[in-house]
Amino acid sequence: MAVTAREKFDNIIEIKNVTKVFDGITAVDDVNLAVKRGEFVTLLGPSGCGKTTLLRMIAGFEMPTSGTIMLEKQDVTAVPPHLRPINTVFQKYALFPHLNVFKNIAFGLKLKRIPTGETDKKGKPVFRKFTKDEIAEKVERVLKLVNLETYGHRNVTGLSGGQQQRVAIARAIVCEPKVLLLDEPLGALDLKMRKEMQLELAAMHKNIGITFIYVTHDQEEALTMSDKVVVMTDGAVQQYGTPKAIYDEPANAFVADFIGESNILSGVMKSDFLVEFCGTKFKCLDKGFAPDERVDLVVRPEDIFIAPKKGALKGEVVSTVFKGTYYEMEILAEGYQFTVQNTVERKPGETVFLSVEPDGIHIMKKLKTVNEFIGTVVDETTVEFCGGKFEFVNSSGLQKGDAVRVTVPFDKVELTDDEADGCIGANVTQTFYKGTYYQVQVYTDDDTDFFIDTVDEWDMGDRVGIKIKPEDIKVEPVTENAEGDGND
Ligand code: ATP
């Protein structure tokens, strides 16, 4: 199972424009991904982001609605699971309770037929079963890999959860698949056992050298074990990179918020290498932005320095918690509550000064600042979009029935507690704190995502109404070139 140098650099799996729609719900949305042979790649994201569906399509349990899955340069999109050199380990071990450890692992090997290299009279390849000795040798080898060398004779029902999961892994690797898929395999274990198994899995991966694709919603688990992490939300890949790149250089506010503790703020690029936030200019390492371009930025808690006398931002300590090796403090400065980690404790109420080195500031492009929809003019001053009717200022002489492109800046949308006060109803699906405001994502009743920048705090699941002032709705006739991708 050793990986040759040449093989190591080629892509074993290529996922090309893969989309999966279930009953009108897009679970996986135009995903492109290449996995190198021998890599440990983790699909990471919140519940419902589509990671299991993507894994199941790689395994062959689901067919993509569109797109292609390539395995070793062959299109396997329509190949059934048992004909793919792939095996899956699930959260529930599904071991045979009436068989001992050895027999559970040997089960698949006994059924397997391998080519002898000879052909019959008709020229067809001849197959044979593994011999008893071959099976014993293979089972012993994988038992060693999963640290259960002396457990072959044991009854599986008497084993701990972690040991049962190791048997399940041994059973999955004994037939030497080229790719092992692991769907939250440690999800049923207690915290201590999970931590131990994480280290063991990473070591096992190094020893056997096959490609692992692992699904989890636990960011620490993903960062600890993987060569590369795929961060997903809403069926789409937000970032694909090494754990370090994802932690140090998150591609957007979602990734920054999802991966570990972070301070996510909104800022303005004053020039190359100079960003302003919290009313202060800071040197940074980023360039290539338009003058005064609005950006998101992330500062990790461990990258903020505290001094009693001098620093860029004056703040007051709000709270302090000891975390074993450092203190985690909430410090209010210029209207933003920073999370700061330091080995020196500052007491609540103390005045302190905060500073950040240029390499502690990570600038992210704002992806979108304007909502964009296609709608229809209902009458001279009413336009219908997202399933609701809104008043607008008709300055271009638009007529009833005209198809129009409607744009509304995020900061011009108002959310109301009472949904009856709004033109349409929606549910809050996500909120990000951006330093001086919240960016709220809502899902309207006609299944559209709407973004709102607001100073009010909303909780996920809140039921809201959406209101927009007529003068803040831009309505233009749809021309062939006007249907953009929604990004401004
Ligand atoms: P979790 O961590 O909770 O398992 P996930 O990120 O693995 O979540 P998926 O299980 O892939 O997410 O689900 C993505 C979306 O697709 C969800 O909205 C889910 O309800 C939907 N979905 C998944 N499988 C089916 C199915 N067989 N039929 C209908 N909808 C489905």
Short mmCIF file of C-alpha atoms and ligand atoms in Angstrom, two decimals:
data_model
loop_
_atom_site.label_atom_id
_atom_site.label_comp_id
_atom_site.label_asym_id
_atom_site.label_seq_id
_atom_site.Cartn_x
_atom_site.Cartn_y
_atom_site.Cartn_z
CA MET A 1 0.00 0.00 0.00
CA ALA A 2 3.08 2.25 -0.10
CA VAL A 3 2.69 5.39 -2.16
CA THR A 4 5.29 6.06 -4.82
CA ALA A 5 6.72 9.55 -5.27
CA ARG A 6 5.10 9.95 -8.68
CA GLU A 7 1.69 8.81 -7.44
CA LYS A 8 1.87 11.12 -4.48
CA PHE A 9 1.46 14.25 -6.53
CA ASP A 10 -1.47 13.27 -8.70
CA ASN A 11 -5.12 13.84 -7.90
CA ILE A 12 -6.85 10.65 -6.85
CA ILE A 13 -10.27 12.33 -6.70
CA GLU A 14 -11.55 15.23 -8.75
CA ILE A 15 -14.98 16.65 -8.09
CA LYS A 16 -16.13 18.84 -10.96
CA ASN A 17 -19.11 21.21 -10.71
CA VAL A 18 -21.02 18.76 -8.53
CA THR A 19 -24.51 19.78 -7.43
CA LYS A 20 -27.08 17.72 -5.52
CA VAL A 21 -30.67 18.84 -5.19
CA PHE A 22 -33.18 16.99 -2.94
CA ASP A 23 -36.82 17.93 -3.50
CA GLY A 24 -35.93 21.48 -4.51
CA ILE A 25 -33.31 21.90 -1.72
CA THR A 26 -29.75 22.34 -2.94
CA ALA A 27 -27.63 20.27 -0.52
CA VAL A 28 -24.39 20.61 -2.52
CA ASP A 29 -23.95 23.61 -4.78
CA ASP A 30 -21.49 23.48 -7.68
CA VAL A 31 -18.55 22.06 -5.72
CA ASN A 32 -15.11 21.72 -7.29
CA LEU A 33 -12.42 19.90 -5.37
CA ALA A 34 -9.23 17.95 -6.08
CA VAL A 35 -7.78 15.52 -3.53
CA LYS A 36 -4.21 14.34 -3.89
CA ARG A 37 -3.28 10.70 -3.42
CA GLY A 38 -2.44 9.91 0.19
CA GLU A 39 -3.85 13.15 1.63
CA PHE A 40 -6.00 13.47 4.75
CA VAL A 41 -8.76 15.87 3.71
CA THR A 42 -11.52 16.95 6.08
CA LEU A 43 -14.91 18.30 5.08
CA LEU A 44 -15.82 20.74 7.84
CA GLY A 45 -18.94 22.80 8.34
CA PRO A 46 -22.06 23.33 10.43
CA SER A 47 -24.91 20.85 10.48
CA GLY A 48 -26.78 20.77 7.17
CA CYS A 49 -23.96 22.34 5.11
CA GLY A 50 -23.87 19.35 2.75
CA LYS A 51 -20.69 17.56 3.84
CA THR A 52 -22.31 14.14 4.31
CA THR A 53 -24.09 14.45 0.97
CA LEU A 54 -20.76 15.23 -0.72
CA LEU A 55 -19.13 12.24 0.99
CA ARG A 56 -22.01 9.96 -0.02
CA MET A 57 -21.61 11.03 -3.65
CA ILE A 58 -17.89 10.18 -3.50
CA ALA A 59 -18.83 6.76 -2.07
CA GLY A 60 -21.49 6.25 -4.74
CA PHE A 61 -24.48 6.09 -2.35
CA GLU A 62 -25.94 9.23 -4.00
CA MET A 63 -25.85 10.32 -7.63
CA PRO A 64 -25.08 14.01 -8.27
CA THR A 65 -27.90 15.99 -9.89
CA SER A 66 -25.20 17.44 -12.14
CA GLY A 67 -21.41 17.39 -12.36
CA THR A 68 -18.75 14.70 -12.48
CA ILE A 69 -16.76 12.65 -9.96
CA MET A 70 -13.43 11.34 -11.21
CA LEU A 71 -11.42 8.65 -9.46
CA GLU A 72 -7.91 8.09 -10.75
CA LYS A 73 -8.84 10.03 -13.91
CA GLN A 74 -11.87 7.75 -14.58
CA ASP A 75 -15.43 9.11 -14.51
CA VAL A 76 -17.14 7.14 -11.70
CA THR A 77 -20.21 9.35 -11.35
CA ALA A 78 -22.55 6.48 -12.26
CA VAL A 79 -20.45 3.59 -10.88
CA PRO A 80 -22.19 1.76 -7.97
CA PRO A 81 -20.48 1.85 -4.54
CA HIS A 82 -19.31 -1.79 -4.49
CA LEU A 83 -17.38 -1.28 -7.73
CA ARG A 84 -15.45 1.73 -6.43
CA PRO A 85 -12.13 1.11 -4.60
CA ILE A 86 -13.53 3.10 -1.71
CA ASN A 87 -14.70 2.08 1.76
CA THR A 88 -16.66 4.04 4.35
CA VAL A 89 -16.57 4.12 8.15
CA PHE A 90 -19.74 5.50 9.73
CA GLN A 91 -20.43 6.97 13.15
CA LYS A 92 -22.37 3.83 14.06
CA TYR A 93 -19.93 0.96 13.89
CA ALA A 94 -22.39 -1.63 12.50
CA LEU A 95 -20.24 -4.58 13.56
CA PHE A 96 -21.65 -8.13 13.52
CA PRO A 97 -22.43 -8.83 17.19
CA HIS A 98 -22.31 -12.63 16.79
CA LEU A 99 -18.77 -12.61 15.33
CA ASN A 100 -15.55 -11.98 17.25
CA VAL A 101 -13.09 -9.19 16.32
CA PHE A 102 -11.06 -11.38 13.96
CA LYS A 103 -14.13 -12.67 12.12
CA ASN A 104 -15.66 -9.19 11.83
CA ILE A 105 -12.53 -7.97 10.09
CA ALA A 106 -12.11 -11.11 7.99
CA PHE A 107 -15.73 -11.03 6.77
CA GLY A 108 -15.13 -8.93 3.64
CA LEU A 109 -11.90 -10.76 2.80
CA LYS A 110 -13.68 -14.11 2.77
CA LEU A 111 -16.13 -12.84 0.16
CA LYS A 112 -13.49 -11.22 -2.01
CA ARG A 113 -12.36 -12.82 -5.27
CA ILE A 114 -8.93 -11.91 -6.59
CA PRO A 115 -7.57 -12.49 -10.10
CA THR A 116 -5.03 -15.34 -10.33
CA GLY A 117 -3.43 -13.76 -13.39
CA GLU A 118 -4.54 -16.77 -15.48
CA THR A 119 -7.35 -17.03 -18.03
CA ASP A 120 -9.83 -19.83 -18.70
CA LYS A 121 -10.42 -21.56 -22.04
CA LYS A 122 -12.64 -18.69 -23.17
CA GLY A 123 -9.92 -16.18 -22.33
CA LYS A 124 -11.74 -14.82 -19.28
CA PRO A 125 -9.69 -14.00 -16.14
CA VAL A 126 -9.74 -16.65 -13.42
CA PHE A 127 -10.47 -15.59 -9.83
CA ARG A 128 -9.75 -17.28 -6.51
CA LYS A 129 -10.52 -16.73 -2.83
CA PHE A 130 -7.91 -15.69 -0.29
CA THR A 131 -6.41 -18.66 1.57
CA LYS A 132 -6.83 -19.02 5.33
CA ASP A 133 -3.21 -18.03 5.87
CA GLU A 134 -3.52 -14.97 3.65
CA ILE A 135 -6.63 -13.85 5.54
CA ALA A 136 -4.92 -14.40 8.92
CA GLU A 137 -1.87 -12.41 7.81
CA LYS A 138 -3.97 -9.49 6.56
CA VAL A 139 -6.20 -9.38 9.64
CA GLU A 140 -3.20 -9.54 11.99
CA ARG A 141 -1.56 -6.69 10.09
CA VAL A 142 -4.57 -4.35 10.38
CA LEU A 143 -5.18 -5.33 14.02
CA LYS A 144 -1.65 -4.10 14.66
CA LEU A 145 -2.35 -0.86 12.77
CA VAL A 146 -5.37 -0.10 14.96
CA ASN A 147 -3.59 -1.13 18.18
CA LEU A 148 -5.74 -4.21 18.86
CA GLU A 149 -3.09 -6.87 18.29
CA THR A 150 -4.26 -9.17 21.05
CA TYR A 151 -7.99 -8.63 20.58
CA GLY A 152 -8.73 -11.02 17.68
CA HIS A 153 -10.58 -13.60 19.78
CA ARG A 154 -12.59 -11.01 21.78
CA ASN A 155 -16.33 -10.63 21.50
CA VAL A 156 -17.09 -7.25 19.84
CA THR A 157 -20.03 -6.50 22.14
CA GLY A 158 -17.70 -6.46 25.14
CA LEU A 159 -15.43 -3.77 23.69
CA SER A 160 -15.47 -0.04 24.51
CA GLY A 161 -16.85 2.44 21.94
CA GLY A 162 -13.35 3.46 20.89
CA GLN A 163 -12.26 -0.15 20.48
CA GLN A 164 -15.37 -0.98 18.43
CA GLN A 165 -14.66 1.98 16.17
CA ARG A 166 -11.09 0.75 15.71
CA VAL A 167 -12.46 -2.65 14.66
CA ALA A 168 -14.74 -0.88 12.17
CA ILE A 169 -11.72 1.00 10.77
CA ALA A 170 -9.70 -2.22 10.58
CA ARG A 171 -12.58 -3.88 8.71
CA ALA A 172 -12.72 -0.96 6.29
CA ILE A 173 -8.99 -0.94 5.50
CA VAL A 174 -8.32 -4.67 5.38
CA CYS A 175 -9.50 -4.91 1.76
CA GLU A 176 -7.00 -2.17 0.89
CA PRO A 177 -9.31 0.49 -0.53
CA LYS A 178 -7.65 3.39 -2.34
CA VAL A 179 -9.78 5.88 -0.47
CA LEU A 180 -11.23 5.63 3.03
CA LEU A 181 -14.24 7.83 3.79
CA LEU A 182 -14.97 8.55 7.44
CA ASP A 183 -18.33 10.09 8.33
CA GLU A 184 -18.06 11.61 11.84
CA PRO A 185 -16.48 8.31 13.03
CA LEU A 186 -15.69 9.66 16.49
CA GLY A 187 -19.06 11.34 17.03
CA ALA A 188 -20.35 8.69 19.45
CA LEU A 189 -17.27 8.68 21.69
CA ASP A 190 -16.72 10.65 24.89
CA LEU A 191 -14.33 13.62 24.79
CA LYS A 192 -11.27 11.81 26.20
CA MET A 193 -11.66 8.86 23.85
CA ARG A 194 -12.23 11.24 20.91
CA LYS A 195 -8.94 13.04 21.60
CA GLU A 196 -7.03 9.75 21.81
CA MET A 197 -8.64 8.43 18.64
CA GLN A 198 -7.88 11.67 16.76
CA LEU A 199 -4.17 11.16 17.35
CA GLU A 200 -4.43 7.46 16.54
CA LEU A 201 -6.29 8.13 13.29
CA ALA A 202 -3.71 10.66 12.17
CA ALA A 203 -0.91 8.15 12.96
CA MET A 204 -2.82 5.35 11.21
CA HIS A 205 -3.21 7.53 8.13
CA LYS A 206 0.55 8.09 8.01
CA ASN A 207 1.26 4.37 8.41
CA ILE A 208 -1.09 3.01 5.78
CA GLY A 209 -0.70 5.84 3.29
CA ILE A 210 -4.19 5.67 1.77
CA THR A 211 -6.29 8.75 1.07
CA PHE A 212 -8.65 9.72 3.91
CA ILE A 213 -11.70 11.93 3.44
CA TYR A 214 -13.14 12.77 6.81
CA VAL A 215 -16.37 14.54 7.74
CA THR A 216 -16.78 16.51 10.95
CA HIS A 217 -18.42 19.64 12.33
CA ASP A 218 -15.68 19.94 14.99
CA GLN A 219 -13.13 22.55 13.92
CA GLU A 220 -10.49 21.46 16.43
CA GLU A 221 -10.69 17.89 15.16
CA ALA A 222 -10.32 19.10 11.57
CA LEU A 223 -7.33 21.33 12.34
CA THR A 224 -5.57 18.65 14.42
CA MET A 225 -5.69 15.76 12.00
CA SER A 226 -5.88 16.98 8.41
CA ASP A 227 -3.44 17.85 5.66
CA LYS A 228 -6.17 19.99 4.11
CA VAL A 229 -9.55 21.25 5.27
CA VAL A 230 -12.58 22.06 3.13
CA VAL A 231 -14.79 24.59 4.94
CA MET A 232 -18.38 24.39 3.72
CA THR A 233 -21.61 26.25 4.34
CA ASP A 234 -24.91 26.18 2.45
CA GLY A 235 -23.64 23.42 0.17
CA ALA A 236 -20.73 25.52 -1.12
CA VAL A 237 -16.98 25.43 -0.44
CA GLN A 238 -15.89 28.59 1.37
CA GLN A 239 -12.21 27.73 1.57
CA TYR A 240 -9.92 24.78 0.82
CA GLY A 241 -6.44 24.81 2.29
CA THR A 242 -4.05 23.63 4.96
CA PRO A 243 -5.24 24.01 8.58
CA LYS A 244 -2.66 26.76 9.05
CA ALA A 245 -3.77 28.71 5.98
CA ILE A 246 -7.40 28.43 7.02
CA TYR A 247 -6.66 29.60 10.55
CA ASP A 248 -4.18 32.34 9.62
CA GLU A 249 -5.76 33.59 6.40
CA PRO A 250 -9.49 32.90 6.48
CA ALA A 251 -11.05 33.64 3.09
CA ASN A 252 -14.10 35.35 4.51
CA ALA A 253 -15.97 36.20 7.69
CA PHE A 254 -17.78 32.85 7.79
CA VAL A 255 -14.51 30.89 7.86
CA ALA A 256 -12.94 33.26 10.39
CA ASP A 257 -15.95 32.92 12.67
CA PHE A 258 -16.22 29.15 12.30
CA ILE A 259 -12.52 28.40 12.83
CA GLY A 260 -11.62 29.21 16.39
CA GLU A 261 -11.86 32.35 18.48
CA SER A 262 -11.55 35.51 16.49
CA ASN A 263 -12.26 39.21 16.43
CA ILE A 264 -14.01 40.00 13.16
CA LEU A 265 -14.22 43.68 12.35
CA SER A 266 -15.18 45.90 9.51
CA GLY A 267 -12.54 48.29 8.19
CA VAL A 268 -11.49 50.52 5.32
CA MET A 269 -8.28 50.16 3.29
CA LYS A 270 -6.81 53.67 3.28
CA SER A 271 -3.95 52.65 0.96
CA ASP A 272 -1.72 49.65 0.34
CA PHE A 273 -0.54 48.28 3.72
CA LEU A 274 -2.77 50.62 5.75
CA VAL A 275 -6.19 49.75 7.15
CA GLU A 276 -8.47 51.75 9.41
CA PHE A 277 -10.72 50.19 12.02
CA CYS A 278 -12.10 51.34 15.39
CA GLY A 279 -11.26 54.90 14.27
CA THR A 280 -7.50 54.14 14.11
CA LYS A 281 -5.09 53.41 11.27
CA PHE A 282 -3.04 50.20 11.47
CA LYS A 283 -0.18 48.95 9.32
CA CYS A 284 -0.99 45.64 7.65
CA LEU A 285 0.56 43.32 5.04
CA ASP A 286 -2.20 43.58 2.43
CA LYS A 287 -2.35 45.56 -0.78
CA GLY A 288 -4.22 45.77 -4.06
CA PHE A 289 -7.50 47.19 -2.73
CA ALA A 290 -9.30 50.22 -4.14
CA PRO A 291 -8.75 53.39 -2.07
CA ASP A 292 -11.26 53.43 0.81
CA GLU A 293 -12.52 49.96 -0.08
CA ARG A 294 -14.59 48.48 2.74
CA VAL A 295 -13.12 45.20 3.99
CA ASP A 296 -13.66 42.62 6.69
CA LEU A 297 -10.68 41.81 8.86
CA VAL A 298 -9.83 39.27 11.50
CA VAL A 299 -7.52 39.62 14.47
CA ARG A 300 -6.93 36.47 16.52
CA PRO A 301 -7.09 36.88 20.33
CA GLU A 302 -3.48 35.78 20.73
CA ASP A 303 -2.29 38.49 18.29
CA ILE A 304 -3.46 41.42 20.42
CA PHE A 305 -0.90 42.91 22.78
CA ILE A 306 -1.85 44.67 26.00
CA ALA A 307 0.10 47.48 27.62
CA PRO A 308 -0.85 49.51 30.69
CA LYS A 309 0.27 52.85 29.20
CA LYS A 310 0.77 53.04 25.44
CA GLY A 311 -0.90 51.44 22.43
CA ALA A 312 -3.16 52.08 19.49
CA LEU A 313 -6.53 51.59 21.18
CA LYS A 314 -7.59 52.57 24.68
CA GLY A 315 -9.94 50.08 26.30
CA GLU A 316 -11.41 48.81 29.53
CA VAL A 317 -11.30 45.21 30.72
CA VAL A 318 -14.82 43.80 30.98
CA SER A 319 -14.09 40.25 32.14
CA THR A 320 -11.23 37.79 32.70
CA VAL A 321 -11.27 33.99 32.66
CA PHE A 322 -8.26 31.76 33.40
CA LYS A 323 -7.94 29.08 30.70
CA GLY A 324 -5.20 26.90 32.14
CA THR A 325 -2.14 28.44 30.46
CA TYR A 326 -3.42 31.95 29.65
CA TYR A 327 -6.11 34.48 30.56
CA GLU A 328 -8.92 35.21 28.15
CA MET A 329 -10.16 38.78 28.55
CA GLU A 330 -12.99 40.73 27.02
CA ILE A 331 -11.80 44.30 26.47
CA LEU A 332 -14.09 47.09 25.26
CA ALA A 333 -12.29 49.59 23.00
CA GLU A 334 -13.87 52.10 20.62
CA GLY A 335 -17.23 50.34 20.77
CA TYR A 336 -15.83 46.88 19.93
CA GLN A 337 -15.50 44.11 22.50
CA PHE A 338 -12.19 42.40 21.72
CA THR A 339 -11.41 38.90 22.90
CA VAL A 340 -7.76 38.93 23.99
CA GLN A 341 -5.55 36.09 25.22
CA ASN A 342 -2.51 36.85 27.34
CA THR A 343 -0.43 35.16 30.02
CA VAL A 344 -0.69 38.30 32.18
CA GLU A 345 -4.02 38.94 33.85
CA ARG A 346 -5.75 42.35 33.73
CA LYS A 347 -8.60 42.83 36.16
CA PRO A 348 -12.11 43.94 35.17
CA GLY A 349 -12.36 47.73 35.24
CA GLU A 350 -8.63 48.29 34.45
CA THR A 351 -7.78 50.71 31.65
CA VAL A 352 -5.41 49.14 29.10
CA PHE A 353 -4.00 49.88 25.65
CA LEU A 354 -4.21 47.40 22.79
CA SER A 355 -1.92 47.06 19.79
CA VAL A 356 -1.59 44.65 16.88
CA GLU A 357 1.43 43.94 14.69
CA PRO A 358 0.91 44.12 10.90
CA ASP A 359 1.09 40.32 10.57
CA GLY A 360 -1.67 39.93 13.17
CA ILE A 361 -4.23 41.64 10.92
CA HIS A 362 -5.81 39.52 8.20
CA ILE A 363 -7.77 41.43 5.60
CA MET A 364 -10.66 39.75 3.78
CA LYS A 365 -12.50 41.07 0.77
CA LYS A 366 -16.14 41.84 1.43
CA LEU A 367 -17.93 39.37 -0.77
CA LYS A 368 -21.20 41.20 -1.21
CA THR A 369 -22.68 44.46 0.00
CA VAL A 370 -25.80 44.54 -2.16
CA ASN A 371 -28.75 42.12 -2.44
CA GLU A 372 -29.78 41.46 -6.00
CA PHE A 373 -33.01 39.90 -7.24
CA ILE A 374 -35.10 39.55 -10.37
CA GLY A 375 -38.65 40.94 -10.01
CA THR A 376 -41.69 42.19 -11.87
CA VAL A 377 -43.33 45.61 -11.94
CA VAL A 378 -46.88 45.28 -10.54
CA ASP A 379 -48.04 48.85 -11.05
CA GLU A 380 -46.53 52.31 -11.45
CA THR A 381 -45.01 52.36 -7.91
CA THR A 382 -44.98 48.70 -6.85
CA VAL A 383 -42.46 46.00 -7.65
CA GLU A 384 -42.77 42.35 -6.67
CA PHE A 385 -39.71 40.28 -5.69
CA CYS A 386 -38.91 37.51 -3.17
CA GLY A 387 -42.64 36.79 -2.96
CA GLY A 388 -43.56 40.30 -1.65
CA LYS A 389 -44.76 43.63 -3.00
CA PHE A 390 -42.58 46.71 -2.28
CA GLU A 391 -43.14 50.38 -3.12
CA PHE A 392 -40.38 51.96 -5.22
CA VAL A 393 -39.55 55.22 -6.95
CA ASN A 394 -40.26 54.67 -10.62
CA SER A 395 -37.89 57.11 -12.28
CA SER A 396 -37.37 55.14 -15.52
CA GLY A 397 -40.99 54.91 -16.65
CA LEU A 398 -41.25 51.17 -16.02
CA GLN A 399 -44.54 49.54 -17.02
CA LYS A 400 -46.73 46.90 -15.38
CA GLY A 401 -45.38 43.43 -16.22
CA ASP A 402 -41.79 44.58 -16.94
CA ALA A 403 -39.11 42.13 -15.75
CA VAL A 404 -36.65 44.05 -13.60
CA ARG A 405 -33.37 43.71 -11.74
CA VAL A 406 -33.79 44.87 -8.15
CA THR A 407 -30.83 45.83 -5.96
CA VAL A 408 -30.92 46.75 -2.28
CA PRO A 409 -27.76 47.54 -0.23
CA PHE A 410 -27.36 45.37 2.88
CA ASP A 411 -27.46 48.43 5.12
CA LYS A 412 -30.76 49.69 3.68
CA VAL A 413 -32.85 46.71 4.76
CA GLU A 414 -34.83 46.92 7.99
CA LEU A 415 -35.80 43.86 10.03
CA THR A 416 -38.94 44.01 12.17
CA ASP A 417 -39.89 41.91 15.20
CA ASP A 418 -43.46 41.64 14.04
CA GLU A 419 -43.43 39.97 10.66
CA ALA A 420 -46.75 41.67 9.81
CA ASP A 421 -44.88 45.03 9.78
CA GLY A 422 -42.70 43.86 6.90
CA CYS A 423 -43.50 43.25 3.24
CA ILE A 424 -42.22 39.68 3.50
CA GLY A 425 -41.47 37.19 6.27
CA ALA A 426 -38.18 35.35 6.86
CA ASN A 427 -36.13 33.36 9.38
CA VAL A 428 -32.70 34.43 10.62
CA THR A 429 -30.16 31.78 9.55
CA GLN A 430 -26.82 33.39 10.47
CA THR A 431 -25.38 36.46 12.16
CA PHE A 432 -21.81 37.77 12.14
CA TYR A 433 -20.58 40.55 14.37
CA LYS A 434 -18.51 42.90 12.19
CA GLY A 435 -17.07 45.19 14.83
CA THR A 436 -19.58 48.01 14.68
CA TYR A 437 -22.61 46.19 13.23
CA TYR A 438 -24.05 42.73 12.63
CA GLN A 439 -24.38 41.13 9.24
CA VAL A 440 -27.55 39.07 9.38
CA GLN A 441 -28.52 36.46 6.83
CA VAL A 442 -32.20 35.57 6.58
CA TYR A 443 -34.03 32.98 4.51
CA THR A 444 -37.26 34.33 3.06
CA ASP A 445 -40.48 32.34 2.77
CA ASP A 446 -39.92 32.03 -0.97
CA ASP A 447 -36.50 30.42 -0.34
CA THR A 448 -34.20 33.37 -1.07
CA ASP A 449 -31.20 34.50 1.00
CA PHE A 450 -31.37 38.15 2.05
CA PHE A 451 -28.48 39.97 3.77
CA ILE A 452 -28.89 42.84 6.20
CA ASP A 453 -26.27 45.03 7.90
CA THR A 454 -27.73 46.26 11.16
CA VAL A 455 -26.72 47.48 14.61
CA ASP A 456 -29.43 45.32 16.19
CA GLU A 457 -28.63 41.84 17.43
CA TRP A 458 -30.80 39.00 16.08
CA ASP A 459 -30.67 35.34 17.00
CA MET A 460 -30.61 32.38 14.66
CA GLY A 461 -34.15 31.12 14.14
CA ASP A 462 -35.79 34.51 14.90
CA ARG A 463 -38.88 35.12 12.81
CA VAL A 464 -38.69 38.58 11.20
CA GLY A 465 -40.37 40.89 8.69
CA ILE A 466 -38.40 42.72 5.97
CA LYS A 467 -39.01 46.42 5.24
CA ILE A 468 -37.23 48.63 2.71
CA LYS A 469 -37.79 52.35 2.04
CA PRO A 470 -39.00 53.03 -1.53
CA GLU A 471 -36.01 55.29 -2.25
CA ASP A 472 -33.54 52.52 -1.26
CA ILE A 473 -34.79 50.03 -3.83
CA LYS A 474 -33.03 50.36 -7.19
CA VAL A 475 -35.12 48.94 -10.04
CA GLU A 476 -33.79 48.64 -13.58
CA PRO A 477 -35.14 46.90 -16.65
CA VAL A 478 -33.54 43.51 -17.22
CA THR A 479 -31.22 43.58 -20.17
CA GLU A 480 -29.19 40.63 -21.35
CA ASN A 481 -26.07 41.92 -19.64
CA ALA A 482 -27.79 43.08 -16.47
CA GLU A 483 -28.26 39.64 -14.93
CA GLY A 484 -25.06 39.52 -12.92
CA ASP A 485 -23.99 36.96 -10.34
CA GLY A 486 -25.30 38.95 -7.45
CA ASN A 487 -21.93 40.17 -6.24
CA ASP A 488 -21.31 43.83 -6.44
P1 ATP B 1 -24.94 16.97 9.52
O1 ATP B 1 -23.61 17.31 10.12
O2 ATP B 1 -26.09 17.46 10.35
O3 ATP B 1 -25.07 15.55 9.10
P2 ATP B 1 -24.29 17.77 6.81
O4 ATP B 1 -23.44 18.96 6.65
O5 ATP B 1 -23.64 16.45 6.67
O6 ATP B 1 -25.08 17.86 8.17
P3 ATP B 1 -26.14 16.88 4.83
O7 ATP B 1 -26.56 15.70 5.65
O8 ATP B 1 -25.29 16.64 3.65
O9 ATP B 1 -25.45 17.95 5.74
O10 ATP B 1 -27.46 17.66 4.38
C1 ATP B 1 -27.45 18.83 3.57
C2 ATP B 1 -28.88 19.23 3.28
O11 ATP B 1 -29.50 18.26 2.43
C3 ATP B 1 -29.77 19.34 4.52
O12 ATP B 1 -30.66 20.41 4.32
C4 ATP B 1 -30.50 18.01 4.52
O13 ATP B 1 -31.75 18.14 5.17
C5 ATP B 1 -30.65 17.73 3.04
N1 ATP B 1 -30.69 16.29 2.76
C6 ATP B 1 -29.69 15.40 2.94
N2 ATP B 1 -30.06 14.16 2.54
C7 ATP B 1 -31.34 14.27 2.09
C8 ATP B 1 -32.28 13.36 1.52
N3 ATP B 1 -31.97 12.06 1.35
N4 ATP B 1 -33.49 13.84 1.18
C9 ATP B 1 -33.81 15.15 1.33
N5 ATP B 1 -32.95 16.07 1.85
C10 ATP B 1 -31.74 15.65 2.22
#
